[in-house]
mmCIF file of C-alpha atoms in Angstrom:
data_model
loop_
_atom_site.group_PDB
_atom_site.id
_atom_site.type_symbol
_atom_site.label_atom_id
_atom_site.label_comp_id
_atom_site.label_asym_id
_atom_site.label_seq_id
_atom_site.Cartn_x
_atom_site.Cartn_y
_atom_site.Cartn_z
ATOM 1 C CA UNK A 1 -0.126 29.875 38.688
ATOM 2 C CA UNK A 2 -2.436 29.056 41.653
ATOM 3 C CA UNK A 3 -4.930 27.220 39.897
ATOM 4 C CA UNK A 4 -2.245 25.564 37.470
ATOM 5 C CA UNK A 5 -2.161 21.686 38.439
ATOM 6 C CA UNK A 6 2.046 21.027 38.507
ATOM 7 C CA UNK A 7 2.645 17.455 38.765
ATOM 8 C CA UNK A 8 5.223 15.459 40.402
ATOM 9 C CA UNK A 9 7.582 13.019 39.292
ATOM 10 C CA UNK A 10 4.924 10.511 40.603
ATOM 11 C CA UNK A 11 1.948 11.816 38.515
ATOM 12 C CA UNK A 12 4.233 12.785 35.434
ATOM 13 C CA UNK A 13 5.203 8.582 35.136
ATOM 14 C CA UNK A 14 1.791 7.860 35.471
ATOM 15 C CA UNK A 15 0.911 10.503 32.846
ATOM 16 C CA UNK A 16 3.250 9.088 30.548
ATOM 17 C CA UNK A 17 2.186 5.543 31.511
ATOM 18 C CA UNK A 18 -1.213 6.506 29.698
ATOM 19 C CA UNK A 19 0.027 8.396 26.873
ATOM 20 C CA UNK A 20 2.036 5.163 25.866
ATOM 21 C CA UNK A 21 -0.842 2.988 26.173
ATOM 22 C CA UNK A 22 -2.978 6.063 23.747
ATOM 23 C CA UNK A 23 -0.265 5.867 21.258
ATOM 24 C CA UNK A 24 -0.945 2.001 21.278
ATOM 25 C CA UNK A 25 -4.707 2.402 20.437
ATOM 26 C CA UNK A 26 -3.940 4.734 17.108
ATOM 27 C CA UNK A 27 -1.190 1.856 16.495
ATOM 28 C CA UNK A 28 -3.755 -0.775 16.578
ATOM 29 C CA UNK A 29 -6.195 1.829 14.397
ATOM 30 C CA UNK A 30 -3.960 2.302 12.208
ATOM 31 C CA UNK A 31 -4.463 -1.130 10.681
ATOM 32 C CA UNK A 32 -8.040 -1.170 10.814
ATOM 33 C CA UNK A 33 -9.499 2.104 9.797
ATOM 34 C CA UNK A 34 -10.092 2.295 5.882
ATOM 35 C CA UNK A 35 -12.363 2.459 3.743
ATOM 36 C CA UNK A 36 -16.013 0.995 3.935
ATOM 37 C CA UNK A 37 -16.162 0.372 7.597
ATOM 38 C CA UNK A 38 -18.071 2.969 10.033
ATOM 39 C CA UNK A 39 -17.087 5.961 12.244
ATOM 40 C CA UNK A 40 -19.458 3.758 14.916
ATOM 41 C CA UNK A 41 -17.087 0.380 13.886
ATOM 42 C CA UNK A 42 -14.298 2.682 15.140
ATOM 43 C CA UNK A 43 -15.846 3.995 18.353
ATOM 44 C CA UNK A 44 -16.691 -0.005 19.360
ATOM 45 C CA UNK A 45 -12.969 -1.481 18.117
ATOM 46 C CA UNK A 46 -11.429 1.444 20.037
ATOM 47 C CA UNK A 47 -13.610 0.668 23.315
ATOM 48 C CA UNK A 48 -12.982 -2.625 23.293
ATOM 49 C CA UNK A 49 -9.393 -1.986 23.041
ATOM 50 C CA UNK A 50 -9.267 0.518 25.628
ATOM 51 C CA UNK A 51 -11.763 -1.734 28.400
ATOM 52 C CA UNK A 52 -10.327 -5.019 27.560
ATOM 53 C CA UNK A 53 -7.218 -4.951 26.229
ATOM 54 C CA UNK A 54 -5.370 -2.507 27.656
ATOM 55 C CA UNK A 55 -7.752 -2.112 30.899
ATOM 56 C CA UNK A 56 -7.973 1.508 30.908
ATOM 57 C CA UNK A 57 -11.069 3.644 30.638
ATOM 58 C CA UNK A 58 -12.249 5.928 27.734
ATOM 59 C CA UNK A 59 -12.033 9.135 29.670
ATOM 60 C CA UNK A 60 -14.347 11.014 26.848
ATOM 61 C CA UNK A 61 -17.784 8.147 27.888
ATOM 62 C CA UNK A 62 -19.840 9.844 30.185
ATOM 63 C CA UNK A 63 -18.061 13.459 30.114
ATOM 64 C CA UNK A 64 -20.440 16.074 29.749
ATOM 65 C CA UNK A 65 -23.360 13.608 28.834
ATOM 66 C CA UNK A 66 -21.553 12.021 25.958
ATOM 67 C CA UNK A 67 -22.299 8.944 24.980
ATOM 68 C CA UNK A 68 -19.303 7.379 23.183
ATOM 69 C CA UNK A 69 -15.457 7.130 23.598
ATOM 70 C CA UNK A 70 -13.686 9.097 20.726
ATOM 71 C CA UNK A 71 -14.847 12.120 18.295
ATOM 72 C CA UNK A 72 -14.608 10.832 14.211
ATOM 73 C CA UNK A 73 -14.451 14.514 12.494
ATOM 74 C CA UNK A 74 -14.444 13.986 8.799
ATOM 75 C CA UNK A 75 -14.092 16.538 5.947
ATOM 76 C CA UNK A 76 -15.726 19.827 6.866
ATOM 77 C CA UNK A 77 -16.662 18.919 10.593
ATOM 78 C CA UNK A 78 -14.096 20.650 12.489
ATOM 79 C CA UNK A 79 -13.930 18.589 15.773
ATOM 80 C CA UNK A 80 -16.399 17.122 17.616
ATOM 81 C CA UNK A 81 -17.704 14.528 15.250
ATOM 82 C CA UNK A 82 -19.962 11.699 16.802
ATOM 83 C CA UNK A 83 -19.546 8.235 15.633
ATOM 84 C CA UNK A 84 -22.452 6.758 13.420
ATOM 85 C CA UNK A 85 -23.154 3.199 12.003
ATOM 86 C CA UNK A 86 -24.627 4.613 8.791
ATOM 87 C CA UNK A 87 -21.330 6.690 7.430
ATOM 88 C CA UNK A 88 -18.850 4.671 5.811
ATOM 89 C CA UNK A 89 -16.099 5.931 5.448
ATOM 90 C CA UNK A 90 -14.810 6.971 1.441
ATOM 91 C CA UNK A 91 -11.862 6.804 -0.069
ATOM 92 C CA UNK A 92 -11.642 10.167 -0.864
ATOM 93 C CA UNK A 93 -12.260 11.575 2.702
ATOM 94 C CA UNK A 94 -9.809 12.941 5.533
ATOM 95 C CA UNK A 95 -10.942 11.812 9.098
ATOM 96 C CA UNK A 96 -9.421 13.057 12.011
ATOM 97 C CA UNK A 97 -10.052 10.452 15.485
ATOM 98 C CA UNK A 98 -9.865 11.956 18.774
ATOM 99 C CA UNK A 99 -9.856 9.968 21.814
ATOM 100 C CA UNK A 100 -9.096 10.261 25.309
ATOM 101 C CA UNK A 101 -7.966 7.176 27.990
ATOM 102 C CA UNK A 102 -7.751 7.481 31.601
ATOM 103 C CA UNK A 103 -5.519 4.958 33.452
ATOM 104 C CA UNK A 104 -4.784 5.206 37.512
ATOM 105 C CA UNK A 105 -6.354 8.238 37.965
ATOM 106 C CA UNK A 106 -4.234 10.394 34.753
ATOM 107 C CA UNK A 107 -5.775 11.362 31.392
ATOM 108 C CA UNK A 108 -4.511 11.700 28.022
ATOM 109 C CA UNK A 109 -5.323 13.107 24.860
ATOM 110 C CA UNK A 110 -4.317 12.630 21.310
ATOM 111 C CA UNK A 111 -6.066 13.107 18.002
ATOM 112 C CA UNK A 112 -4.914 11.929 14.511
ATOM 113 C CA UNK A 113 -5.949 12.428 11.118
ATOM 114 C CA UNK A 114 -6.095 9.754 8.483
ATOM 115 C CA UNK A 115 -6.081 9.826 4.839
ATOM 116 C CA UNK A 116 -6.911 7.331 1.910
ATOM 117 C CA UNK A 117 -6.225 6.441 -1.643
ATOM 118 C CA UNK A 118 -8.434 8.720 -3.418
ATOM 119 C CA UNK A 119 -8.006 11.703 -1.031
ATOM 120 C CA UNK A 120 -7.261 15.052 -2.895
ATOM 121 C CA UNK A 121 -4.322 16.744 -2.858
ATOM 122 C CA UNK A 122 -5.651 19.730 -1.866
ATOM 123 C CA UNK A 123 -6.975 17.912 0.994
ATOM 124 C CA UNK A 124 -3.354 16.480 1.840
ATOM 125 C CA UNK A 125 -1.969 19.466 2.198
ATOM 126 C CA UNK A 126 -4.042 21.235 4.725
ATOM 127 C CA UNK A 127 -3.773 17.852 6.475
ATOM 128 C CA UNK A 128 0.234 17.912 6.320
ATOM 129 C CA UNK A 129 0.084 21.645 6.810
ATOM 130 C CA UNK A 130 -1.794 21.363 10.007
ATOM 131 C CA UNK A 131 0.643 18.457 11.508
ATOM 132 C CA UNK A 132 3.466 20.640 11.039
ATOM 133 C CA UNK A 133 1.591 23.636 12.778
ATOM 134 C CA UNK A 134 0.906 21.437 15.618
ATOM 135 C CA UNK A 135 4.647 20.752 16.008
ATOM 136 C CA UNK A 136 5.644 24.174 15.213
ATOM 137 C CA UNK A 137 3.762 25.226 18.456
ATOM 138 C CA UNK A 138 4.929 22.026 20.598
ATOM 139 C CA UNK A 139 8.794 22.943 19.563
ATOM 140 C CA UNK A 140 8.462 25.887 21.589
ATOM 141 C CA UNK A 141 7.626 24.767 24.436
ATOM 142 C CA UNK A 142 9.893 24.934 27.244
ATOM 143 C CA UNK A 143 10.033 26.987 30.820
ATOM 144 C CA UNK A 144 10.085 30.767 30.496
ATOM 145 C CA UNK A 145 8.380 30.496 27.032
ATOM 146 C CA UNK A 146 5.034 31.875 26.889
ATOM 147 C CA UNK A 147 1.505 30.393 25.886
ATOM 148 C CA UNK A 148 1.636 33.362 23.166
ATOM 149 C CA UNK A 149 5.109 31.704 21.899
ATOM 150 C CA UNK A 150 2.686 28.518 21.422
ATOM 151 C CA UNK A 151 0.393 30.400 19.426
ATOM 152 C CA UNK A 152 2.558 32.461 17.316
ATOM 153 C CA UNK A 153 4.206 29.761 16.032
ATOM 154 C CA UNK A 154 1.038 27.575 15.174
ATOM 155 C CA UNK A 155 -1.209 30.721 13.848
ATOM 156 C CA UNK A 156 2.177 32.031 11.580
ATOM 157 C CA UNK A 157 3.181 28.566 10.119
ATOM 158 C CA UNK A 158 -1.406 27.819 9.406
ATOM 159 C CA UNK A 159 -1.894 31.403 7.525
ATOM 160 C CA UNK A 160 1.488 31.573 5.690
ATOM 161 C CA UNK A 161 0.035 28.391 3.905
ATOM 162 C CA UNK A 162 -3.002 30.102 3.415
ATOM 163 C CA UNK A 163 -5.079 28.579 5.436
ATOM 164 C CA UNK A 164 -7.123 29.995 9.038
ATOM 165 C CA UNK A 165 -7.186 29.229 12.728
ATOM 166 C CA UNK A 166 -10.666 28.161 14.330
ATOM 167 C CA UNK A 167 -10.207 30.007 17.523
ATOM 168 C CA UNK A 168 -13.186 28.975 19.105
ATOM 169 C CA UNK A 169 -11.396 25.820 20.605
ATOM 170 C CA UNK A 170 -8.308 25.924 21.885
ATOM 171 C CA UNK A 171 -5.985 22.624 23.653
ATOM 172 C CA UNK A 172 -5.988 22.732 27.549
ATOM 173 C CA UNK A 173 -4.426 21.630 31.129
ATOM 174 C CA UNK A 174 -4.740 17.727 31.434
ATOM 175 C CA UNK A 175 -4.340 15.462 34.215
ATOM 176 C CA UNK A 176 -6.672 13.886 36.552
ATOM 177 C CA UNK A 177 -9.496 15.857 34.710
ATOM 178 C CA UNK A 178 -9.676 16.195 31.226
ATOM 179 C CA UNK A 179 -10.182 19.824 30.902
ATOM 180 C CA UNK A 180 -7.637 21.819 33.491
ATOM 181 C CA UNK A 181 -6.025 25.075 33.347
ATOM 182 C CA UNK A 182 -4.634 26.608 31.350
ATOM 183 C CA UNK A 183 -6.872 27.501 28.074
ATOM 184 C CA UNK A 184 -4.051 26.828 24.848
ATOM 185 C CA UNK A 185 -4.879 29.232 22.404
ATOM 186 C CA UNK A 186 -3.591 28.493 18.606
ATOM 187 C CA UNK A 187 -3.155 31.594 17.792
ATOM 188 C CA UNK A 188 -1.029 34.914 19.583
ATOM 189 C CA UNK A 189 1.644 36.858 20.079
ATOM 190 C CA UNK A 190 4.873 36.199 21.120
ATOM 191 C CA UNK A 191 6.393 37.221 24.693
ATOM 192 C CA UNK A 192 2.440 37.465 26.190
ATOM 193 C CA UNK A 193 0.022 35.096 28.399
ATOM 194 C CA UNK A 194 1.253 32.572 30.385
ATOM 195 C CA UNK A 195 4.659 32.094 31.177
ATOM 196 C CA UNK A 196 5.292 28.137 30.893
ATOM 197 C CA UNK A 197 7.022 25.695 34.229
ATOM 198 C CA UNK A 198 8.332 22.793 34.790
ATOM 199 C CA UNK A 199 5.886 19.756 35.492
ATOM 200 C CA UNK A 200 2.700 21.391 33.696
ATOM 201 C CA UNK A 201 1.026 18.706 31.243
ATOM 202 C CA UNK A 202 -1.452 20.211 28.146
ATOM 203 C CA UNK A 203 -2.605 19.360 25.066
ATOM 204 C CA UNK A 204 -1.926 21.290 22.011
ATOM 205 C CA UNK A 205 -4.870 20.884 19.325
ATOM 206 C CA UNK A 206 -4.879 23.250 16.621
ATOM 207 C CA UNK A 207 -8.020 22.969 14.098
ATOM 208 C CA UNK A 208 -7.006 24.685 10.640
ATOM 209 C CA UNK A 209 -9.429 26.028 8.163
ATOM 210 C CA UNK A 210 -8.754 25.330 4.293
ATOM 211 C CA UNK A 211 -11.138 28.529 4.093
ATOM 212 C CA UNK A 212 -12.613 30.814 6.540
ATOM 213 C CA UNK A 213 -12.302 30.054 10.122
ATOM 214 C CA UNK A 214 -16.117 30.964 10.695
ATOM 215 C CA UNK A 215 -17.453 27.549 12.140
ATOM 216 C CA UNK A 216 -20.960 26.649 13.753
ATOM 217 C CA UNK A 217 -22.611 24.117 15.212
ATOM 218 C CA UNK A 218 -24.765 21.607 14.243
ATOM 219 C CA UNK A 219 -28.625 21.045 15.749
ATOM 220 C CA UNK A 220 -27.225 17.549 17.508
ATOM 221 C CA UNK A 221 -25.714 20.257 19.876
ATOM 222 C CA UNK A 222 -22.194 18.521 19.338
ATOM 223 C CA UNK A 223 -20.843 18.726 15.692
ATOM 224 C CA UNK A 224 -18.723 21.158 14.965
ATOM 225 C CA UNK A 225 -18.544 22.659 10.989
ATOM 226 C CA UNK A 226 -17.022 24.701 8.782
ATOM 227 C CA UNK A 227 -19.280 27.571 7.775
ATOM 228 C CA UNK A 228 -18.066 27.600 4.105
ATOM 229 C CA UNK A 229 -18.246 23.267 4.142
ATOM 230 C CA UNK A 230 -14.252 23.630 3.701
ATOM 231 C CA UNK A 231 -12.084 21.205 4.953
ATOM 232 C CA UNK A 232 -10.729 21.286 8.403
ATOM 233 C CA UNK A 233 -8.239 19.486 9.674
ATOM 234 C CA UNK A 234 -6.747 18.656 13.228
ATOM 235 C CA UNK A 235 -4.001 16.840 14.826
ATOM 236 C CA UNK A 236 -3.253 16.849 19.029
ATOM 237 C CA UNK A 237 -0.593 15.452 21.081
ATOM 238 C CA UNK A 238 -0.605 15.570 25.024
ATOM 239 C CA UNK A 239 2.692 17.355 26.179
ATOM 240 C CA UNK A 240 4.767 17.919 29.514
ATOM 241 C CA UNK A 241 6.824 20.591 30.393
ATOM 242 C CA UNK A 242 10.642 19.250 31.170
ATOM 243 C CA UNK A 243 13.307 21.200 32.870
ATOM 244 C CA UNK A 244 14.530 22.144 29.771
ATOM 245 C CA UNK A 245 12.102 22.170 26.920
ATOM 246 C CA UNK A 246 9.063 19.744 26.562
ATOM 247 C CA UNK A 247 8.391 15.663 26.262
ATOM 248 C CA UNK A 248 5.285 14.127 24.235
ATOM 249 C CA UNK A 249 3.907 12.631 26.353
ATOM 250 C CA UNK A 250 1.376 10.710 22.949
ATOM 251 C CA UNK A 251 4.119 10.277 20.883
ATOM 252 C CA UNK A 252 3.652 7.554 18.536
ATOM 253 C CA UNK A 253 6.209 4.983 17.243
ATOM 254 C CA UNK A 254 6.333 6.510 13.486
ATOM 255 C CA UNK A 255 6.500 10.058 14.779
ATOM 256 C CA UNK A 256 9.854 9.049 16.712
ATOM 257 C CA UNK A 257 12.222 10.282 13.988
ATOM 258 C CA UNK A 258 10.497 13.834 13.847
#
């Protein structure tokens, strides 16, 4: 556990101080991502929002050379999708927004997947599939569970639908840097890895696979596909370890009731 972060009571307020103010950029997204406008209208409504509305930072600008503040991942492209101002978006596609916001000195990170009118069924499912997979794994968190526990859960709820687990990306340790220990896998066995404490903060991410989990990457050096061109989908919350089981630390208002 050496080189887990633990927070205090202290940093865990100010962790949850930024989750609240994520969960109010996907509220404000959530009325103006449809159909017809761009994944780059998205990246500049979101930055705005983040700079001058909430004045936070967009902890994903700048990290690791990239230039904008969320990931758009739509259809087949598994995570890592970079905002463009010549894709508008259809009304048959899924699109899954990931976006990070850093406000004093804590990081969190949420991702959420959004669907339109003419979006297959087919499509719906994996989507609805992989939302309940994500919770599956976050309902087992608690102290003296294991990071296996995590990934049982979320790799047996995925492949009982019939779907795969990308394992090439898994969630991780969040705080004052985006990427801390521990590595979350999405997939396990139960009673192994990591036994969980009080006070650690992590994001849980799975990315499910309507067909084969094989990805790859594309030659921009950030895109992220399916190898088949099969849907993927992905949702992510930012979570804390309590005394006594876990808090979401992203939770938004319409997810309250789950």
């Amino acid at each position: 556990m050496n080189n887990i972060y633990i927070k205090n009571p202290t940093e865990i307020e100010l962790m949850r101080q930024s989750g609240k103010l994520l969960a109010q950029v996907f509220k404000m997204l959530d009325q103006f991502i449809k159909p017809g406008i761009t994944t780059m209208d998205i990246n500049d409504k979101t930055e705005n929002f983040i700079v001058n509305i909430l004045g936070a930072r967009p902890a994903s600008k700048g990290q690791y050379g990239y230039q904008y503040v969320l990931n758009t991942s739509i259809n087949e492209v598994v995570c890592h999708g970079i905002p463009n101002r010549n894709y508008k978006i259809k009304n048959s596609d899924i699109i899954n927004v990931d976006i990070t916001l850093e406000k004093n000195g804590f990081i969190a990170d949420s991702s959420k997947m959004y669907l339109f009118s003419a979006t297959p069924l087919s499509a719906k499912n994996l989507v609805k599939t992989t939302y309940a997979a994500m919770w599956e794994g976050i309902k087992v968190v608690r102290p003296g569970a294991h990071l296996g526990d995590v990934g049982y859960a979320i790799q047996n709820h995925a492949e009982r639908a019939g779907y795969s687990v990308v394992r090439e990306y898994c969630g991780h340790g969040i705080g004052r840097e985006m990427h801390e220990s521990p590595q979350i896998l999405h997939y396990g066995h139960r009673d192994t890895g990591l036994m969980l404490k009080e006070g650690m903060t992590f994001t849980i991410e799975p990315m499910i696979n309507q067909g084969s989990a094989k990805i790859k990457t594309k030659k921009d050096g950030w895109t992220v596909v399916t190898r088949d061109k099969k849907l993927s989908a992905q949702w992510e919350h930012t979570i804390l370890v309590t005394n006594d089981g876990y808090e979401v630390l992203t939770i938004r208002d319409e997810e309250l009731v789950v």
